[in-house]
Amino acid sequence: MELKLGGVRLGLAALVAAGALSGPACRVTVREDPPPPRREVVVVEEPRHEVLIVRTAPPPPSEVVVVAPPAPIIEVRTAQPSPNHVWIDGYWFWNGRKHVWIAGTWHPRPAGRTVYVGGHWEARGGGHVWIGGYWR
């Protein structure tokens, strides 16, 4: 800490000494601002649509989630990019804290596959599990 007095810079030691020499009429108090509170930042990777994982059989069920997923969102389909593209519906993804909507998308059919079986939530074990989609 410095104080400028008449063009002369006085450091902390000089200020304390000046206070000691001037007697009880002058008092110097030095306070530091407390450090800012620590904030915990949780980085959650944005989920990608599960259709990007090309499966040819149903995956095993996911963890049991006690919070029921909301009703599906009715989405407006954009124009089909090509006859080879299939519309994959959006779905609710559980990120460990809450359900997050993953929007529907057009996706090209993988070679040799014609149908996408969409994923769905199923009531099980006192909660709900996600049964992922797959190509057949």
Short mmCIF file of N, CA, C and O in Angstrom, two decimals:
data_model
loop_
_atom_site.label_atom_id
_atom_site.label_comp_id
_atom_site.label_asym_id
_atom_site.label_seq_id
_atom_site.Cartn_x
_atom_site.Cartn_y
_atom_site.Cartn_z
N MET A 1 0.85 -1.18 0.00
CA MET A 1 0.00 0.00 0.00
C MET A 1 0.88 1.22 0.00
O MET A 1 1.88 1.28 0.68
N GLU A 2 0.52 2.22 -0.80
CA GLU A 2 1.28 3.47 -0.86
C GLU A 2 0.32 4.64 -0.75
O GLU A 2 -0.84 4.55 -1.12
N LEU A 3 0.83 5.73 -0.22
CA LEU A 3 0.08 6.97 -0.15
C LEU A 3 0.96 8.05 -0.72
O LEU A 3 2.15 8.11 -0.44
N LYS A 4 0.38 8.91 -1.55
CA LYS A 4 1.14 10.00 -2.14
C LYS A 4 0.81 11.27 -1.35
O LYS A 4 -0.35 11.65 -1.25
N LEU A 5 1.82 11.91 -0.78
CA LEU A 5 1.62 13.10 0.03
C LEU A 5 2.56 14.18 -0.46
O LEU A 5 3.77 14.04 -0.33
N GLY A 6 2.01 15.25 -1.08
CA GLY A 6 2.85 16.33 -1.58
C GLY A 6 3.85 15.86 -2.62
O GLY A 6 4.98 16.35 -2.64
N GLY A 7 3.47 14.93 -3.47
CA GLY A 7 4.35 14.45 -4.53
C GLY A 7 5.34 13.40 -4.05
O GLY A 7 6.13 12.89 -4.82
N VAL A 8 5.32 13.06 -2.75
CA VAL A 8 6.24 12.06 -2.20
C VAL A 8 5.44 10.80 -1.92
O VAL A 8 4.40 10.84 -1.28
N ARG A 9 5.95 9.66 -2.39
CA ARG A 9 5.28 8.38 -2.14
C ARG A 9 5.72 7.84 -0.79
O ARG A 9 6.91 7.75 -0.51
N LEU A 10 4.75 7.48 -0.01
CA LEU A 10 5.05 6.91 1.30
C LEU A 10 4.60 5.46 1.30
O LEU A 10 3.46 5.17 0.98
N GLY A 11 5.52 4.57 1.66
CA GLY A 11 5.18 3.16 1.76
C GLY A 11 4.48 2.87 3.08
O GLY A 11 4.31 3.74 3.93
N LEU A 12 4.10 1.61 3.28
CA LEU A 12 3.40 1.19 4.48
C LEU A 12 4.23 1.45 5.72
O LEU A 12 3.72 1.97 6.72
N ALA A 13 5.52 1.15 5.69
CA ALA A 13 6.38 1.36 6.86
C ALA A 13 6.43 2.84 7.23
O ALA A 13 6.37 3.20 8.41
N ALA A 14 6.51 3.72 6.22
CA ALA A 14 6.56 5.15 6.49
C ALA A 14 5.25 5.62 7.10
O ALA A 14 5.24 6.47 8.00
N LEU A 15 4.14 5.08 6.63
CA LEU A 15 2.85 5.47 7.19
C LEU A 15 2.72 5.04 8.64
O LEU A 15 2.22 5.78 9.49
N VAL A 16 3.17 3.83 8.94
CA VAL A 16 3.11 3.34 10.32
C VAL A 16 4.02 4.18 11.21
O VAL A 16 3.64 4.58 12.31
N ALA A 17 5.22 4.49 10.73
CA ALA A 17 6.15 5.32 11.50
C ALA A 17 5.56 6.70 11.73
O ALA A 17 5.64 7.26 12.82
N ALA A 18 4.94 7.28 10.70
CA ALA A 18 4.33 8.60 10.85
C ALA A 18 3.23 8.56 11.89
O ALA A 18 3.08 9.48 12.69
N GLY A 19 2.50 7.49 11.92
CA GLY A 19 1.45 7.34 12.93
C GLY A 19 2.02 7.22 14.32
O GLY A 19 1.49 7.77 15.27
N ALA A 20 3.15 6.52 14.45
CA ALA A 20 3.78 6.35 15.76
C ALA A 20 4.37 7.67 16.25
O ALA A 20 4.35 7.95 17.44
N LEU A 21 4.91 8.49 15.35
CA LEU A 21 5.54 9.75 15.74
C LEU A 21 4.54 10.84 16.03
O LEU A 21 4.79 11.74 16.80
N SER A 22 3.39 10.76 15.40
CA SER A 22 2.43 11.85 15.57
C SER A 22 1.60 11.72 16.83
O SER A 22 0.84 12.61 17.15
N GLY A 23 1.71 10.64 17.53
CA GLY A 23 1.00 10.50 18.79
C GLY A 23 -0.40 9.95 18.61
O GLY A 23 -0.79 9.54 17.54
N PRO A 24 -1.20 10.00 19.69
CA PRO A 24 -2.51 9.37 19.68
C PRO A 24 -3.53 10.07 18.78
O PRO A 24 -4.57 9.54 18.50
N ALA A 25 -3.27 11.27 18.31
CA ALA A 25 -4.23 11.98 17.48
C ALA A 25 -4.33 11.40 16.08
O ALA A 25 -5.31 11.59 15.40
N CYS A 26 -3.31 10.70 15.64
CA CYS A 26 -3.31 10.13 14.29
C CYS A 26 -3.25 8.62 14.38
O CYS A 26 -2.45 8.06 15.11
N ARG A 27 -4.11 7.98 13.61
CA ARG A 27 -4.14 6.51 13.66
C ARG A 27 -4.21 5.98 12.23
O ARG A 27 -4.99 6.47 11.42
N VAL A 28 -3.38 5.03 11.93
CA VAL A 28 -3.35 4.43 10.60
C VAL A 28 -3.90 3.02 10.70
O VAL A 28 -3.41 2.23 11.50
N THR A 29 -4.91 2.71 9.90
CA THR A 29 -5.48 1.37 9.88
C THR A 29 -5.34 0.83 8.46
O THR A 29 -5.72 1.49 7.50
N VAL A 30 -4.76 -0.34 8.36
CA VAL A 30 -4.56 -0.98 7.05
C VAL A 30 -5.45 -2.21 7.00
O VAL A 30 -5.39 -3.07 7.86
N ARG A 31 -6.31 -2.26 5.98
CA ARG A 31 -7.19 -3.42 5.80
C ARG A 31 -7.01 -3.92 4.38
O ARG A 31 -6.96 -3.14 3.44
N GLU A 32 -6.94 -5.20 4.23
CA GLU A 32 -6.89 -5.80 2.91
C GLU A 32 -8.28 -6.33 2.57
O GLU A 32 -8.98 -6.82 3.44
N ASP A 33 -8.65 -6.20 1.31
CA ASP A 33 -9.91 -6.78 0.89
C ASP A 33 -9.80 -8.29 0.97
O ASP A 33 -8.78 -8.87 0.60
N PRO A 34 -10.88 -8.95 1.45
CA PRO A 34 -10.82 -10.42 1.50
C PRO A 34 -10.78 -10.98 0.07
O PRO A 34 -11.26 -10.34 -0.87
N PRO A 35 -10.19 -12.14 -0.08
CA PRO A 35 -10.15 -12.74 -1.43
C PRO A 35 -11.58 -13.03 -1.89
O PRO A 35 -12.46 -13.25 -1.06
N PRO A 36 -11.80 -13.02 -3.18
CA PRO A 36 -13.15 -13.33 -3.66
C PRO A 36 -13.53 -14.75 -3.27
O PRO A 36 -12.66 -15.62 -3.17
N PRO A 37 -14.81 -14.99 -3.01
CA PRO A 37 -15.22 -16.35 -2.64
C PRO A 37 -14.94 -17.32 -3.77
O PRO A 37 -15.05 -16.96 -4.95
N ARG A 38 -14.56 -18.53 -3.40
CA ARG A 38 -14.29 -19.55 -4.41
C ARG A 38 -15.61 -20.05 -4.97
O ARG A 38 -16.56 -20.27 -4.24
N ARG A 39 -15.65 -20.19 -6.26
CA ARG A 39 -16.83 -20.72 -6.92
C ARG A 39 -16.47 -22.04 -7.56
O ARG A 39 -15.44 -22.16 -8.19
N GLU A 40 -17.33 -23.01 -7.36
CA GLU A 40 -17.11 -24.30 -7.99
C GLU A 40 -17.76 -24.27 -9.36
O GLU A 40 -18.92 -23.91 -9.50
N VAL A 41 -17.01 -24.61 -10.36
CA VAL A 41 -17.52 -24.63 -11.73
C VAL A 41 -17.62 -26.09 -12.16
O VAL A 41 -16.65 -26.82 -12.12
N VAL A 42 -18.81 -26.48 -12.54
CA VAL A 42 -19.03 -27.85 -13.01
C VAL A 42 -19.17 -27.79 -14.52
O VAL A 42 -20.04 -27.10 -15.05
N VAL A 43 -18.28 -28.46 -15.21
CA VAL A 43 -18.33 -28.49 -16.67
C VAL A 43 -18.99 -29.80 -17.07
O VAL A 43 -18.50 -30.88 -16.76
N VAL A 44 -20.13 -29.67 -17.72
CA VAL A 44 -20.85 -30.85 -18.19
C VAL A 44 -20.75 -30.87 -19.69
O VAL A 44 -21.12 -29.91 -20.37
N GLU A 45 -20.19 -31.95 -20.21
CA GLU A 45 -20.06 -32.05 -21.67
C GLU A 45 -21.46 -32.11 -22.27
O GLU A 45 -22.32 -32.84 -21.80
N GLU A 46 -21.65 -31.32 -23.29
CA GLU A 46 -22.94 -31.30 -23.98
C GLU A 46 -23.16 -32.66 -24.64
O GLU A 46 -22.31 -33.14 -25.38
N PRO A 47 -24.29 -33.29 -24.37
CA PRO A 47 -24.52 -34.60 -24.97
C PRO A 47 -24.76 -34.48 -26.48
O PRO A 47 -25.27 -33.48 -26.95
N ARG A 48 -24.33 -35.49 -27.20
CA ARG A 48 -24.58 -35.56 -28.64
C ARG A 48 -25.74 -36.51 -28.87
O ARG A 48 -26.00 -37.39 -28.06
N HIS A 49 -26.42 -36.34 -29.97
CA HIS A 49 -27.54 -37.22 -30.28
C HIS A 49 -27.04 -38.65 -30.36
O HIS A 49 -25.99 -38.92 -30.96
N GLU A 50 -27.78 -39.57 -29.76
CA GLU A 50 -27.31 -40.96 -29.71
C GLU A 50 -27.25 -41.62 -31.07
O GLU A 50 -26.58 -42.63 -31.24
N VAL A 51 -27.93 -41.07 -32.08
CA VAL A 51 -27.88 -41.68 -33.41
C VAL A 51 -26.46 -41.62 -33.98
O VAL A 51 -26.11 -42.38 -34.87
N LEU A 52 -25.62 -40.75 -33.44
CA LEU A 52 -24.25 -40.66 -33.92
C LEU A 52 -23.43 -41.89 -33.53
O LEU A 52 -22.36 -42.12 -34.06
N ILE A 53 -23.95 -42.68 -32.58
CA ILE A 53 -23.31 -43.94 -32.20
C ILE A 53 -24.05 -45.02 -32.98
O ILE A 53 -25.21 -45.30 -32.70
N VAL A 54 -23.42 -45.58 -33.98
CA VAL A 54 -24.11 -46.55 -34.84
C VAL A 54 -24.12 -47.91 -34.15
O VAL A 54 -23.11 -48.57 -34.04
N ARG A 55 -25.31 -48.28 -33.66
CA ARG A 55 -25.50 -49.58 -33.01
C ARG A 55 -26.38 -50.44 -33.91
O ARG A 55 -27.28 -49.93 -34.56
N THR A 56 -26.14 -51.74 -33.88
CA THR A 56 -26.96 -52.64 -34.68
C THR A 56 -27.80 -53.56 -33.79
O THR A 56 -28.44 -54.48 -34.28
N ALA A 57 -27.78 -53.30 -32.50
CA ALA A 57 -28.61 -54.04 -31.55
C ALA A 57 -28.91 -53.09 -30.38
O ALA A 57 -28.17 -52.15 -30.16
N PRO A 58 -30.00 -53.35 -29.68
CA PRO A 58 -30.31 -52.46 -28.55
C PRO A 58 -29.18 -52.47 -27.53
O PRO A 58 -28.65 -53.53 -27.19
N PRO A 59 -28.78 -51.30 -27.01
CA PRO A 59 -27.76 -51.27 -25.97
C PRO A 59 -28.36 -51.71 -24.65
O PRO A 59 -29.58 -51.73 -24.49
N PRO A 60 -27.53 -52.05 -23.67
CA PRO A 60 -28.08 -52.41 -22.36
C PRO A 60 -28.75 -51.18 -21.74
O PRO A 60 -28.38 -50.05 -22.06
N PRO A 61 -29.74 -51.38 -20.89
CA PRO A 61 -30.43 -50.24 -20.26
C PRO A 61 -29.44 -49.38 -19.46
O PRO A 61 -28.44 -49.87 -18.94
N SER A 62 -29.77 -48.11 -19.38
CA SER A 62 -28.93 -47.19 -18.61
C SER A 62 -29.28 -47.28 -17.13
O SER A 62 -30.08 -48.11 -16.72
N GLU A 63 -28.70 -46.39 -16.34
CA GLU A 63 -28.95 -46.35 -14.90
C GLU A 63 -30.42 -46.05 -14.62
O GLU A 63 -31.12 -45.47 -15.44
N VAL A 64 -30.87 -46.44 -13.44
CA VAL A 64 -32.25 -46.14 -13.03
C VAL A 64 -32.28 -44.69 -12.56
O VAL A 64 -31.51 -44.28 -11.70
N VAL A 65 -33.17 -43.91 -13.14
CA VAL A 65 -33.33 -42.50 -12.81
C VAL A 65 -34.66 -42.35 -12.08
O VAL A 65 -35.71 -42.74 -12.62
N VAL A 66 -34.65 -41.80 -10.88
CA VAL A 66 -35.89 -41.70 -10.11
C VAL A 66 -36.76 -40.52 -10.55
O VAL A 66 -37.94 -40.50 -10.28
N VAL A 67 -36.18 -39.56 -11.26
CA VAL A 67 -36.95 -38.42 -11.76
C VAL A 67 -37.51 -38.78 -13.13
O VAL A 67 -36.75 -39.05 -14.06
N ALA A 68 -38.82 -38.79 -13.24
CA ALA A 68 -39.44 -39.16 -14.51
C ALA A 68 -39.12 -38.12 -15.58
O ALA A 68 -39.08 -36.91 -15.29
N PRO A 69 -38.90 -38.56 -16.82
CA PRO A 69 -38.65 -37.59 -17.88
C PRO A 69 -39.94 -36.83 -18.21
O PRO A 69 -41.03 -37.38 -18.10
N PRO A 70 -39.80 -35.57 -18.62
CA PRO A 70 -40.99 -34.83 -19.06
C PRO A 70 -41.57 -35.44 -20.33
O PRO A 70 -40.93 -36.28 -20.96
N ALA A 71 -42.74 -34.99 -20.71
CA ALA A 71 -43.35 -35.46 -21.96
C ALA A 71 -42.46 -35.02 -23.13
O ALA A 71 -41.83 -33.96 -23.07
N PRO A 72 -42.39 -35.83 -24.17
CA PRO A 72 -41.58 -35.45 -25.33
C PRO A 72 -42.05 -34.12 -25.92
O PRO A 72 -43.22 -33.78 -25.87
N ILE A 73 -41.11 -33.38 -26.48
CA ILE A 73 -41.42 -32.12 -27.13
C ILE A 73 -41.80 -32.42 -28.58
O ILE A 73 -41.12 -33.20 -29.26
N ILE A 74 -42.89 -31.83 -29.03
CA ILE A 74 -43.31 -32.01 -30.42
C ILE A 74 -42.44 -31.08 -31.27
O ILE A 74 -42.45 -29.87 -31.09
N GLU A 75 -41.67 -31.67 -32.17
CA GLU A 75 -40.75 -30.89 -32.99
C GLU A 75 -41.25 -30.76 -34.42
O GLU A 75 -41.93 -31.65 -34.93
N VAL A 76 -40.88 -29.67 -35.05
CA VAL A 76 -41.20 -29.45 -36.45
C VAL A 76 -40.02 -29.97 -37.27
O VAL A 76 -38.88 -29.56 -37.05
N ARG A 77 -40.30 -30.88 -38.16
CA ARG A 77 -39.24 -31.44 -39.01
C ARG A 77 -38.90 -30.46 -40.12
O ARG A 77 -39.79 -29.90 -40.77
N THR A 78 -37.63 -30.29 -40.34
CA THR A 78 -37.18 -29.47 -41.46
C THR A 78 -37.27 -30.33 -42.73
O THR A 78 -37.59 -31.52 -42.66
N ALA A 79 -36.98 -29.74 -43.86
CA ALA A 79 -37.02 -30.49 -45.12
C ALA A 79 -35.99 -31.61 -45.11
O ALA A 79 -34.86 -31.43 -44.61
N GLN A 80 -36.35 -32.75 -45.65
CA GLN A 80 -35.44 -33.90 -45.71
C GLN A 80 -34.28 -33.56 -46.65
O GLN A 80 -34.49 -33.21 -47.81
N PRO A 81 -33.03 -33.65 -46.15
CA PRO A 81 -31.88 -33.28 -46.97
C PRO A 81 -31.69 -34.15 -48.21
O PRO A 81 -31.21 -33.67 -49.23
N SER A 82 -32.03 -35.43 -48.09
CA SER A 82 -31.92 -36.34 -49.24
C SER A 82 -32.80 -37.55 -48.97
O SER A 82 -33.19 -37.79 -47.82
N PRO A 83 -33.11 -38.34 -50.00
CA PRO A 83 -33.92 -39.55 -49.78
C PRO A 83 -33.24 -40.56 -48.85
O PRO A 83 -33.90 -41.42 -48.29
N ASN A 84 -31.93 -40.45 -48.68
CA ASN A 84 -31.19 -41.37 -47.81
C ASN A 84 -31.25 -40.97 -46.34
O ASN A 84 -30.83 -41.71 -45.47
N HIS A 85 -31.77 -39.79 -46.03
CA HIS A 85 -31.83 -39.32 -44.64
C HIS A 85 -33.10 -39.80 -43.94
O HIS A 85 -34.17 -39.83 -44.54
N VAL A 86 -32.95 -40.13 -42.66
CA VAL A 86 -34.06 -40.59 -41.82
C VAL A 86 -34.19 -39.61 -40.65
O VAL A 86 -33.19 -39.21 -40.06
N TRP A 87 -35.44 -39.25 -40.32
CA TRP A 87 -35.66 -38.38 -39.18
C TRP A 87 -35.53 -39.19 -37.90
O TRP A 87 -36.14 -40.24 -37.73
N ILE A 88 -34.69 -38.71 -36.98
CA ILE A 88 -34.51 -39.34 -35.67
C ILE A 88 -35.12 -38.39 -34.65
O ILE A 88 -34.67 -37.25 -34.51
N ASP A 89 -36.14 -38.85 -33.94
CA ASP A 89 -36.83 -37.99 -32.97
C ASP A 89 -35.90 -37.54 -31.84
O ASP A 89 -34.95 -38.25 -31.47
N GLY A 90 -36.25 -36.39 -31.28
CA GLY A 90 -35.53 -35.90 -30.11
C GLY A 90 -35.93 -36.72 -28.89
O GLY A 90 -36.91 -37.49 -28.91
N TYR A 91 -35.18 -36.55 -27.80
CA TYR A 91 -35.46 -37.33 -26.60
C TYR A 91 -34.90 -36.60 -25.37
O TYR A 91 -34.06 -35.72 -25.49
N TRP A 92 -35.36 -37.00 -24.21
CA TRP A 92 -34.85 -36.44 -22.94
C TRP A 92 -33.64 -37.25 -22.50
O TRP A 92 -33.71 -38.46 -22.37
N PHE A 93 -32.53 -36.55 -22.28
CA PHE A 93 -31.27 -37.16 -21.83
C PHE A 93 -31.07 -36.80 -20.36
O PHE A 93 -31.26 -35.65 -19.96
N TRP A 94 -30.73 -37.78 -19.53
CA TRP A 94 -30.46 -37.54 -18.11
C TRP A 94 -28.97 -37.24 -17.96
O TRP A 94 -28.13 -38.09 -18.26
N ASN A 95 -28.61 -36.03 -17.50
CA ASN A 95 -27.20 -35.66 -17.38
C ASN A 95 -26.64 -35.87 -15.98
O ASN A 95 -25.56 -35.41 -15.67
N GLY A 96 -27.38 -36.56 -15.13
CA GLY A 96 -26.93 -36.82 -13.76
C GLY A 96 -27.56 -35.87 -12.75
O GLY A 96 -27.54 -36.14 -11.55
N ARG A 97 -28.15 -34.77 -13.25
CA ARG A 97 -28.80 -33.80 -12.37
C ARG A 97 -30.21 -33.47 -12.82
O ARG A 97 -31.08 -33.20 -12.02
N LYS A 98 -30.40 -33.46 -14.14
CA LYS A 98 -31.71 -33.09 -14.69
C LYS A 98 -31.84 -33.65 -16.10
O LYS A 98 -30.87 -34.08 -16.72
N HIS A 99 -33.07 -33.64 -16.60
CA HIS A 99 -33.32 -34.06 -17.97
C HIS A 99 -33.04 -32.89 -18.91
O HIS A 99 -33.43 -31.76 -18.64
N VAL A 100 -32.35 -33.18 -20.02
CA VAL A 100 -32.00 -32.19 -21.01
C VAL A 100 -32.53 -32.67 -22.36
O VAL A 100 -32.32 -33.84 -22.72
N TRP A 101 -33.22 -31.80 -23.08
CA TRP A 101 -33.79 -32.21 -24.37
C TRP A 101 -32.70 -32.23 -25.45
O TRP A 101 -31.97 -31.27 -25.63
N ILE A 102 -32.62 -33.34 -26.16
CA ILE A 102 -31.73 -33.48 -27.31
C ILE A 102 -32.64 -33.42 -28.54
O ILE A 102 -33.50 -34.27 -28.72
N ALA A 103 -32.45 -32.40 -29.34
CA ALA A 103 -33.34 -32.15 -30.47
C ALA A 103 -33.25 -33.25 -31.53
O ALA A 103 -32.19 -33.85 -31.74
N GLY A 104 -34.37 -33.47 -32.21
CA GLY A 104 -34.39 -34.42 -33.30
C GLY A 104 -33.54 -33.92 -34.47
O GLY A 104 -33.23 -32.73 -34.56
N THR A 105 -33.17 -34.84 -35.35
CA THR A 105 -32.29 -34.49 -36.45
C THR A 105 -32.47 -35.45 -37.62
O THR A 105 -32.94 -36.58 -37.44
N TRP A 106 -32.11 -35.00 -38.80
CA TRP A 106 -32.04 -35.89 -39.95
C TRP A 106 -30.68 -36.56 -39.93
O TRP A 106 -29.67 -35.93 -39.64
N HIS A 107 -30.65 -37.84 -40.23
CA HIS A 107 -29.38 -38.57 -40.23
C HIS A 107 -29.34 -39.51 -41.42
O HIS A 107 -30.32 -40.20 -41.71
N PRO A 108 -28.20 -39.57 -42.12
CA PRO A 108 -28.12 -40.50 -43.25
C PRO A 108 -28.11 -41.95 -42.76
O PRO A 108 -27.55 -42.26 -41.71
N ARG A 109 -28.75 -42.81 -43.52
CA ARG A 109 -28.76 -44.24 -43.16
C ARG A 109 -27.34 -44.80 -43.30
O ARG A 109 -26.69 -44.57 -44.32
N PRO A 110 -26.88 -45.55 -42.31
CA PRO A 110 -25.59 -46.24 -42.47
C PRO A 110 -25.74 -47.32 -43.55
O PRO A 110 -26.84 -47.84 -43.77
N ALA A 111 -24.67 -47.66 -44.20
CA ALA A 111 -24.69 -48.68 -45.26
C ALA A 111 -25.30 -49.98 -44.73
O ALA A 111 -24.94 -50.45 -43.65
N GLY A 112 -26.24 -50.52 -45.48
CA GLY A 112 -26.84 -51.81 -45.12
C GLY A 112 -27.93 -51.73 -44.06
O GLY A 112 -28.46 -52.75 -43.66
N ARG A 113 -28.27 -50.54 -43.61
CA ARG A 113 -29.31 -50.39 -42.57
C ARG A 113 -30.48 -49.60 -43.16
O ARG A 113 -30.27 -48.65 -43.90
N THR A 114 -31.68 -49.99 -42.80
CA THR A 114 -32.83 -49.29 -43.37
C THR A 114 -33.72 -48.61 -42.34
O THR A 114 -34.37 -47.64 -42.64
N VAL A 115 -33.73 -49.13 -41.13
CA VAL A 115 -34.67 -48.62 -40.12
C VAL A 115 -33.93 -48.23 -38.85
O VAL A 115 -33.05 -48.96 -38.39
N TYR A 116 -34.33 -47.08 -38.30
CA TYR A 116 -33.80 -46.69 -36.99
C TYR A 116 -34.89 -46.95 -35.96
O TYR A 116 -36.01 -46.47 -36.09
N VAL A 117 -34.57 -47.74 -34.94
CA VAL A 117 -35.49 -48.01 -33.84
C VAL A 117 -35.15 -47.01 -32.75
O VAL A 117 -34.06 -47.06 -32.16
N GLY A 118 -36.05 -46.06 -32.52
CA GLY A 118 -35.78 -44.97 -31.59
C GLY A 118 -35.70 -45.43 -30.14
O GLY A 118 -36.32 -46.41 -29.74
N GLY A 119 -34.93 -44.71 -29.35
CA GLY A 119 -34.83 -45.00 -27.93
C GLY A 119 -36.09 -44.56 -27.20
O GLY A 119 -36.90 -43.80 -27.73
N HIS A 120 -36.24 -45.03 -25.97
CA HIS A 120 -37.40 -44.65 -25.17
C HIS A 120 -37.11 -44.87 -23.69
O HIS A 120 -36.21 -45.63 -23.32
N TRP A 121 -37.86 -44.17 -22.86
CA TRP A 121 -37.78 -44.35 -21.41
C TRP A 121 -38.75 -45.45 -21.00
O TRP A 121 -39.87 -45.52 -21.52
N GLU A 122 -38.32 -46.30 -20.08
CA GLU A 122 -39.14 -47.41 -19.62
C GLU A 122 -39.13 -47.42 -18.08
O GLU A 122 -38.08 -47.25 -17.46
N ALA A 123 -40.31 -47.61 -17.48
CA ALA A 123 -40.41 -47.67 -16.00
C ALA A 123 -39.83 -48.99 -15.53
O ALA A 123 -40.22 -50.07 -16.00
N ARG A 124 -38.85 -48.90 -14.61
CA ARG A 124 -38.20 -50.11 -14.06
C ARG A 124 -37.59 -49.80 -12.70
O ARG A 124 -37.07 -48.70 -12.50
N GLY A 125 -37.59 -50.78 -11.83
CA GLY A 125 -36.85 -50.70 -10.57
C GLY A 125 -37.11 -49.45 -9.74
O GLY A 125 -36.19 -48.87 -9.20
N GLY A 126 -38.35 -49.00 -9.66
CA GLY A 126 -38.66 -47.82 -8.86
C GLY A 126 -38.27 -46.52 -9.53
O GLY A 126 -38.21 -45.48 -8.89
N GLY A 127 -37.98 -46.56 -10.82
CA GLY A 127 -37.60 -45.35 -11.54
C GLY A 127 -37.78 -45.56 -13.03
O GLY A 127 -38.66 -46.30 -13.46
N HIS A 128 -36.92 -44.92 -13.81
CA HIS A 128 -36.99 -45.02 -15.26
C HIS A 128 -35.60 -45.28 -15.81
O HIS A 128 -34.62 -44.77 -15.28
N VAL A 129 -35.54 -46.08 -16.87
CA VAL A 129 -34.26 -46.33 -17.54
C VAL A 129 -34.41 -45.95 -19.01
O VAL A 129 -35.49 -46.07 -19.59
N TRP A 130 -33.31 -45.49 -19.60
CA TRP A 130 -33.30 -45.15 -21.02
C TRP A 130 -32.88 -46.37 -21.81
O TRP A 130 -31.83 -46.96 -21.56
N ILE A 131 -33.69 -46.76 -22.76
CA ILE A 131 -33.37 -47.84 -23.69
C ILE A 131 -32.95 -47.13 -24.98
O ILE A 131 -33.79 -46.52 -25.66
N GLY A 132 -31.67 -47.18 -25.29
CA GLY A 132 -31.15 -46.44 -26.43
C GLY A 132 -31.61 -46.96 -27.77
O GLY A 132 -31.96 -48.12 -27.91
N GLY A 133 -31.61 -46.09 -28.75
CA GLY A 133 -32.01 -46.46 -30.10
C GLY A 133 -30.89 -47.17 -30.85
O GLY A 133 -29.73 -47.17 -30.44
N TYR A 134 -31.26 -47.79 -31.98
CA TYR A 134 -30.27 -48.52 -32.78
C TYR A 134 -30.79 -48.69 -34.21
O TYR A 134 -31.98 -48.53 -34.48
N TRP A 135 -29.88 -49.00 -35.12
CA TRP A 135 -30.21 -49.25 -36.53
C TRP A 135 -30.39 -50.74 -36.75
O TRP A 135 -29.69 -51.55 -36.18
N ARG A 136 -31.34 -51.11 -37.62
CA ARG A 136 -31.47 -52.53 -38.02
C ARG A 136 -31.70 -52.63 -39.49
O ARG A 136 -31.98 -51.69 -40.16
#
